[in-house]
mmCIF file with all atom_site columns, C-alpha atoms in Angstrom:
data_model
loop_
_atom_site.group_PDB
_atom_site.id
_atom_site.type_symbol
_atom_site.label_atom_id
_atom_site.label_alt_id
_atom_site.label_comp_id
_atom_site.label_asym_id
_atom_site.label_entity_id
_atom_site.label_seq_id
_atom_site.pdbx_PDB_ins_code
_atom_site.Cartn_x
_atom_site.Cartn_y
_atom_site.Cartn_z
_atom_site.occupancy
_atom_site.B_iso_or_equiv
_atom_site.pdbx_formal_charge
_atom_site.auth_seq_id
_atom_site.auth_comp_id
_atom_site.auth_asym_id
_atom_site.auth_atom_id
_atom_site.pdbx_PDB_model_num
ATOM 1   C CA . GLN A 1 1   ? 0.005  26.775 -6.830  1.00 0.00 ? 1   GLN A CA 1
ATOM 2   C CA . VAL A 1 2   ? 2.546  26.123 -4.141  1.00 0.00 ? 2   VAL A CA 1
ATOM 3   C CA . GLN A 1 3   ? 2.633  26.266 -0.360  1.00 0.00 ? 3   GLN A CA 1
ATOM 4   C CA . LEU A 1 4   ? 5.860  26.867 1.520   1.00 0.00 ? 4   LEU A CA 1
ATOM 5   C CA . VAL A 1 5   ? 6.893  25.998 5.075   1.00 0.00 ? 5   VAL A CA 1
ATOM 6   C CA . GLU A 1 6   ? 10.232 26.998 6.588   1.00 0.00 ? 6   GLU A CA 1
ATOM 7   C CA . SER A 1 7   ? 12.093 25.190 9.319   1.00 0.00 ? 7   SER A CA 1
ATOM 8   C CA . GLY A 1 8   ? 15.529 24.988 10.877  1.00 0.00 ? 8   GLY A CA 1
ATOM 9   C CA . GLY A 1 9   ? 15.850 28.375 12.504  1.00 0.00 ? 9   GLY A CA 1
ATOM 10  C CA . GLY A 1 10  ? 17.314 28.788 15.928  1.00 0.00 ? 10  GLY A CA 1
ATOM 11  C CA . LEU A 1 11  ? 19.987 30.361 18.059  1.00 0.00 ? 11  LEU A CA 1
ATOM 12  C CA . VAL A 1 12  ? 23.614 30.157 17.004  1.00 0.00 ? 12  VAL A CA 1
ATOM 13  C CA . GLN A 1 13  ? 26.794 31.879 18.097  1.00 0.00 ? 13  GLN A CA 1
ATOM 14  C CA . ALA A 1 14  ? 28.650 34.207 15.786  1.00 0.00 ? 14  ALA A CA 1
ATOM 15  C CA . GLY A 1 15  ? 30.913 32.246 13.499  1.00 0.00 ? 15  GLY A CA 1
ATOM 16  C CA . GLY A 1 16  ? 28.669 29.238 13.608  1.00 0.00 ? 16  GLY A CA 1
ATOM 17  C CA . SER A 1 17  ? 26.570 27.588 10.956  1.00 0.00 ? 17  SER A CA 1
ATOM 18  C CA . LEU A 1 18  ? 22.919 26.896 10.447  1.00 0.00 ? 18  LEU A CA 1
ATOM 19  C CA . THR A 1 19  ? 20.743 25.609 7.642   1.00 0.00 ? 19  THR A CA 1
ATOM 20  C CA . VAL A 1 20  ? 17.186 26.696 7.107   1.00 0.00 ? 20  VAL A CA 1
ATOM 21  C CA . SER A 1 21  ? 14.937 24.593 4.929   1.00 0.00 ? 21  SER A CA 1
ATOM 22  C CA . CYS A 1 22  ? 11.791 25.193 2.972   1.00 0.00 ? 22  CYS A CA 1
ATOM 23  C CA . SER A 1 23  ? 9.390  22.429 2.056   1.00 0.00 ? 23  SER A CA 1
ATOM 24  C CA . ALA A 1 24  ? 6.904  22.968 -0.714  1.00 0.00 ? 24  ALA A CA 1
ATOM 25  C CA . SER A 1 25  ? 3.656  21.349 -1.643  1.00 0.00 ? 25  SER A CA 1
ATOM 26  C CA . GLY A 1 26  ? 1.269  21.849 -4.492  1.00 0.00 ? 26  GLY A CA 1
ATOM 27  C CA . ARG A 1 27  ? 0.874  20.899 -8.099  1.00 0.00 ? 27  ARG A CA 1
ATOM 28  C CA . THR A 1 28  ? 4.377  21.696 -9.270  1.00 0.00 ? 28  THR A CA 1
ATOM 29  C CA . PHE A 1 29  ? 7.712  22.699 -7.817  1.00 0.00 ? 29  PHE A CA 1
ATOM 30  C CA . GLU A 1 30  ? 10.410 22.804 -10.459 1.00 0.00 ? 30  GLU A CA 1
ATOM 31  C CA . GLN A 1 31  ? 8.615  25.440 -12.496 1.00 0.00 ? 31  GLN A CA 1
ATOM 32  C CA . TYR A 1 32  ? 9.180  28.043 -9.784  1.00 0.00 ? 32  TYR A CA 1
ATOM 33  C CA . ALA A 1 33  ? 12.284 29.991 -9.066  1.00 0.00 ? 33  ALA A CA 1
ATOM 34  C CA . LEU A 1 34  ? 12.754 30.270 -5.315  1.00 0.00 ? 34  LEU A CA 1
ATOM 35  C CA . GLY A 1 35  ? 14.279 32.770 -2.966  1.00 0.00 ? 35  GLY A CA 1
ATOM 36  C CA . TRP A 1 36  ? 15.275 33.222 0.628   1.00 0.00 ? 36  TRP A CA 1
ATOM 37  C CA . PHE A 1 37  ? 14.431 36.592 2.116   1.00 0.00 ? 37  PHE A CA 1
ATOM 38  C CA . ARG A 1 38  ? 15.220 37.902 5.532   1.00 0.00 ? 38  ARG A CA 1
ATOM 39  C CA . GLN A 1 39  ? 13.855 40.707 7.629   1.00 0.00 ? 39  GLN A CA 1
ATOM 40  C CA . ALA A 1 40  ? 15.601 42.087 10.670  1.00 0.00 ? 40  ALA A CA 1
ATOM 41  C CA . PRO A 1 41  ? 13.755 44.186 13.258  1.00 0.00 ? 41  PRO A CA 1
ATOM 42  C CA . GLY A 1 42  ? 13.185 47.684 11.977  1.00 0.00 ? 42  GLY A CA 1
ATOM 43  C CA . LYS A 1 43  ? 14.543 46.898 8.530   1.00 0.00 ? 43  LYS A CA 1
ATOM 44  C CA . GLU A 1 44  ? 13.034 46.160 5.155   1.00 0.00 ? 44  GLU A CA 1
ATOM 45  C CA . ARG A 1 45  ? 12.789 42.641 3.872   1.00 0.00 ? 45  ARG A CA 1
ATOM 46  C CA . GLU A 1 46  ? 15.925 41.741 1.931   1.00 0.00 ? 46  GLU A CA 1
ATOM 47  C CA . LEU A 1 47  ? 16.543 39.084 -0.682  1.00 0.00 ? 47  LEU A CA 1
ATOM 48  C CA . ALA A 1 48  ? 19.480 37.022 0.518   1.00 0.00 ? 48  ALA A CA 1
ATOM 49  C CA . ALA A 1 49  ? 19.607 34.451 -2.259  1.00 0.00 ? 49  ALA A CA 1
ATOM 50  C CA . SER A 1 50  ? 17.544 33.058 -5.100  1.00 0.00 ? 50  SER A CA 1
ATOM 51  C CA . ILE A 1 51  ? 17.741 30.121 -7.445  1.00 0.00 ? 51  ILE A CA 1
ATOM 52  C CA . SER A 1 52  ? 16.189 29.378 -10.808 1.00 0.00 ? 52  SER A CA 1
ATOM 53  C CA . GLY A 1 53  ? 13.781 26.534 -11.391 1.00 0.00 ? 53  GLY A CA 1
ATOM 54  C CA . SER A 1 54  ? 16.481 24.246 -12.719 1.00 0.00 ? 54  SER A CA 1
ATOM 55  C CA . GLY A 1 55  ? 19.045 25.373 -10.176 1.00 0.00 ? 55  GLY A CA 1
ATOM 56  C CA . GLY A 1 56  ? 21.331 26.589 -12.922 1.00 0.00 ? 56  GLY A CA 1
ATOM 57  C CA . ASP A 1 57  ? 21.220 30.272 -12.039 1.00 0.00 ? 57  ASP A CA 1
ATOM 58  C CA . ILE A 1 58  ? 21.865 31.570 -8.531  1.00 0.00 ? 58  ILE A CA 1
ATOM 59  C CA . TYR A 1 59  ? 21.919 35.018 -7.002  1.00 0.00 ? 59  TYR A CA 1
ATOM 60  C CA . TYR A 1 60  ? 23.416 36.108 -3.691  1.00 0.00 ? 60  TYR A CA 1
ATOM 61  C CA . ALA A 1 61  ? 23.195 39.443 -2.011  1.00 0.00 ? 61  ALA A CA 1
ATOM 62  C CA . GLU A 1 62  ? 26.577 41.006 -1.483  1.00 0.00 ? 62  GLU A CA 1
ATOM 63  C CA . SER A 1 63  ? 26.100 40.824 2.266   1.00 0.00 ? 63  SER A CA 1
ATOM 64  C CA . VAL A 1 64  ? 25.917 37.024 2.242   1.00 0.00 ? 64  VAL A CA 1
ATOM 65  C CA . LYS A 1 65  ? 28.086 36.101 -0.729  1.00 0.00 ? 65  LYS A CA 1
ATOM 66  C CA . GLY A 1 66  ? 30.728 33.581 0.195   1.00 0.00 ? 66  GLY A CA 1
ATOM 67  C CA . ARG A 1 67  ? 28.969 32.623 3.415   1.00 0.00 ? 67  ARG A CA 1
ATOM 68  C CA . PHE A 1 68  ? 25.548 31.378 2.329   1.00 0.00 ? 68  PHE A CA 1
ATOM 69  C CA . THR A 1 69  ? 24.688 28.648 -0.143  1.00 0.00 ? 69  THR A CA 1
ATOM 70  C CA . ILE A 1 70  ? 21.260 28.152 -1.653  1.00 0.00 ? 70  ILE A CA 1
ATOM 71  C CA . SER A 1 71  ? 20.316 24.811 -3.124  1.00 0.00 ? 71  SER A CA 1
ATOM 72  C CA . ARG A 1 72  ? 17.202 23.028 -4.236  1.00 0.00 ? 72  ARG A CA 1
ATOM 73  C CA . ASP A 1 73  ? 16.145 19.442 -4.584  1.00 0.00 ? 73  ASP A CA 1
ATOM 74  C CA . ASN A 1 74  ? 13.381 19.184 -7.117  1.00 0.00 ? 74  ASN A CA 1
ATOM 75  C CA . ALA A 1 75  ? 12.822 15.529 -6.247  1.00 0.00 ? 75  ALA A CA 1
ATOM 76  C CA . LYS A 1 76  ? 12.218 16.310 -2.580  1.00 0.00 ? 76  LYS A CA 1
ATOM 77  C CA . TRP A 1 77  ? 10.523 19.630 -3.259  1.00 0.00 ? 77  TRP A CA 1
ATOM 78  C CA . THR A 1 78  ? 12.838 21.504 -0.918  1.00 0.00 ? 78  THR A CA 1
ATOM 79  C CA . VAL A 1 79  ? 15.083 24.522 -1.026  1.00 0.00 ? 79  VAL A CA 1
ATOM 80  C CA . ASP A 1 80  ? 17.757 25.034 1.602   1.00 0.00 ? 80  ASP A CA 1
ATOM 81  C CA . LEU A 1 81  ? 19.877 27.947 2.687   1.00 0.00 ? 81  LEU A CA 1
ATOM 82  C CA . GLN A 1 82  ? 23.146 26.869 4.253   1.00 0.00 ? 82  GLN A CA 1
ATOM 83  C CA . MET A 1 83  ? 24.579 29.652 6.354   1.00 0.00 ? 83  MET A CA 1
ATOM 84  C CA . SER A 1 84  ? 28.119 29.696 7.659   1.00 0.00 ? 84  SER A CA 1
ATOM 85  C CA . ASN A 1 85  ? 30.329 32.194 9.441   1.00 0.00 ? 85  ASN A CA 1
ATOM 86  C CA . LEU A 1 86  ? 27.195 33.767 10.793  1.00 0.00 ? 86  LEU A CA 1
ATOM 87  C CA . LYS A 1 87  ? 27.261 37.295 12.099  1.00 0.00 ? 87  LYS A CA 1
ATOM 88  C CA . PRO A 1 88  ? 24.952 39.104 14.508  1.00 0.00 ? 88  PRO A CA 1
ATOM 89  C CA . GLU A 1 89  ? 23.822 41.178 11.533  1.00 0.00 ? 89  GLU A CA 1
ATOM 90  C CA . ASP A 1 90  ? 22.337 38.001 10.048  1.00 0.00 ? 90  ASP A CA 1
ATOM 91  C CA . THR A 1 91  ? 19.745 37.890 12.812  1.00 0.00 ? 91  THR A CA 1
ATOM 92  C CA . ALA A 1 92  ? 16.363 38.018 11.115  1.00 0.00 ? 92  ALA A CA 1
ATOM 93  C CA . VAL A 1 93  ? 13.258 36.122 10.263  1.00 0.00 ? 93  VAL A CA 1
ATOM 94  C CA . TYR A 1 94  ? 14.044 34.098 7.167   1.00 0.00 ? 94  TYR A CA 1
ATOM 95  C CA . TYR A 1 95  ? 11.338 33.520 4.589   1.00 0.00 ? 95  TYR A CA 1
ATOM 96  C CA . CYS A 1 96  ? 11.265 31.382 1.508   1.00 0.00 ? 96  CYS A CA 1
ATOM 97  C CA . ALA A 1 97  ? 9.293  32.593 -1.456  1.00 0.00 ? 97  ALA A CA 1
ATOM 98  C CA . ALA A 1 98  ? 8.319  31.363 -4.888  1.00 0.00 ? 98  ALA A CA 1
ATOM 99  C CA . SER A 1 99  ? 8.373  33.157 -8.211  1.00 0.00 ? 99  SER A CA 1
ATOM 100 C CA . ARG A 1 100 ? 6.715  32.382 -11.503 1.00 0.00 ? 100 ARG A CA 1
ATOM 101 C CA . ILE A 1 101 ? 10.031 33.094 -13.166 1.00 0.00 ? 101 ILE A CA 1
ATOM 102 C CA . TYR A 1 102 ? 11.743 29.857 -14.118 1.00 0.00 ? 102 TYR A CA 1
ATOM 103 C CA . SER A 1 103 ? 14.873 30.350 -16.158 1.00 0.00 ? 103 SER A CA 1
ATOM 104 C CA . ILE A 1 104 ? 16.769 32.860 -14.045 1.00 0.00 ? 104 ILE A CA 1
ATOM 105 C CA . ALA A 1 105 ? 17.239 33.619 -10.384 1.00 0.00 ? 105 ALA A CA 1
ATOM 106 C CA . PRO A 1 106 ? 14.944 36.550 -9.584  1.00 0.00 ? 106 PRO A CA 1
ATOM 107 C CA . VAL A 1 107 ? 16.492 39.577 -7.933  1.00 0.00 ? 107 VAL A CA 1
ATOM 108 C CA . MET A 1 108 ? 13.469 41.827 -7.424  1.00 0.00 ? 108 MET A CA 1
ATOM 109 C CA . GLY A 1 109 ? 11.033 41.251 -4.603  1.00 0.00 ? 109 GLY A CA 1
ATOM 110 C CA . TYR A 1 110 ? 7.971  41.940 -6.707  1.00 0.00 ? 110 TYR A CA 1
ATOM 111 C CA . ASN A 1 111 ? 8.707  38.815 -8.746  1.00 0.00 ? 111 ASN A CA 1
ATOM 112 C CA . PHE A 1 112 ? 7.783  36.625 -5.763  1.00 0.00 ? 112 PHE A CA 1
ATOM 113 C CA . PHE A 1 113 ? 4.142  35.791 -5.196  1.00 0.00 ? 113 PHE A CA 1
ATOM 114 C CA . GLU A 1 114 ? 4.028  33.066 -2.533  1.00 0.00 ? 114 GLU A CA 1
ATOM 115 C CA . TRP A 1 115 ? 5.616  33.272 0.878   1.00 0.00 ? 115 TRP A CA 1
ATOM 116 C CA . GLY A 1 116 ? 6.178  30.997 3.818   1.00 0.00 ? 116 GLY A CA 1
ATOM 117 C CA . GLN A 1 117 ? 5.566  32.021 7.407   1.00 0.00 ? 117 GLN A CA 1
ATOM 118 C CA . GLY A 1 118 ? 9.227  32.464 8.243   1.00 0.00 ? 118 GLY A CA 1
ATOM 119 C CA . THR A 1 119 ? 11.691 30.978 10.694  1.00 0.00 ? 119 THR A CA 1
ATOM 120 C CA . GLN A 1 120 ? 13.685 32.959 13.235  1.00 0.00 ? 120 GLN A CA 1
ATOM 121 C CA . VAL A 1 121 ? 17.469 32.933 13.083  1.00 0.00 ? 121 VAL A CA 1
ATOM 122 C CA . THR A 1 122 ? 19.260 34.599 15.962  1.00 0.00 ? 122 THR A CA 1
ATOM 123 C CA . VAL A 1 123 ? 23.030 35.019 15.972  1.00 0.00 ? 123 VAL A CA 1
ATOM 124 C CA . SER A 1 124 ? 24.576 35.907 19.301  1.00 0.00 ? 124 SER A CA 1
ATOM 125 C CA . SER A 1 125 ? 27.826 37.778 19.671  1.00 0.00 ? 125 SER A CA 1
#
């Protein structure tokens, strides 16, 4: 059981940086792989990045690779998504999600069972 709350969204100019954070609560944290999804208006929800329970395995979508960094702090029960060189195409609601998978970074949306409420990231041109 885990509950997730996102924060850190906002308005940023293209080329800028922003970090969104997800704070978890519940019985355990490190046993869950975690992911950051995003959903732009009129588009399907997309997995931007995920990280295994230990942090040893990480996945990035091709669209964000080299610009975004996912990290987790199992002591603080948080997972962050550092975003740099932001583009207008990155505008979306960003959601963190938890998976029962532990050892690898999940890449399929159906592996995630718990979702936060989302935080809006808007990138202006």
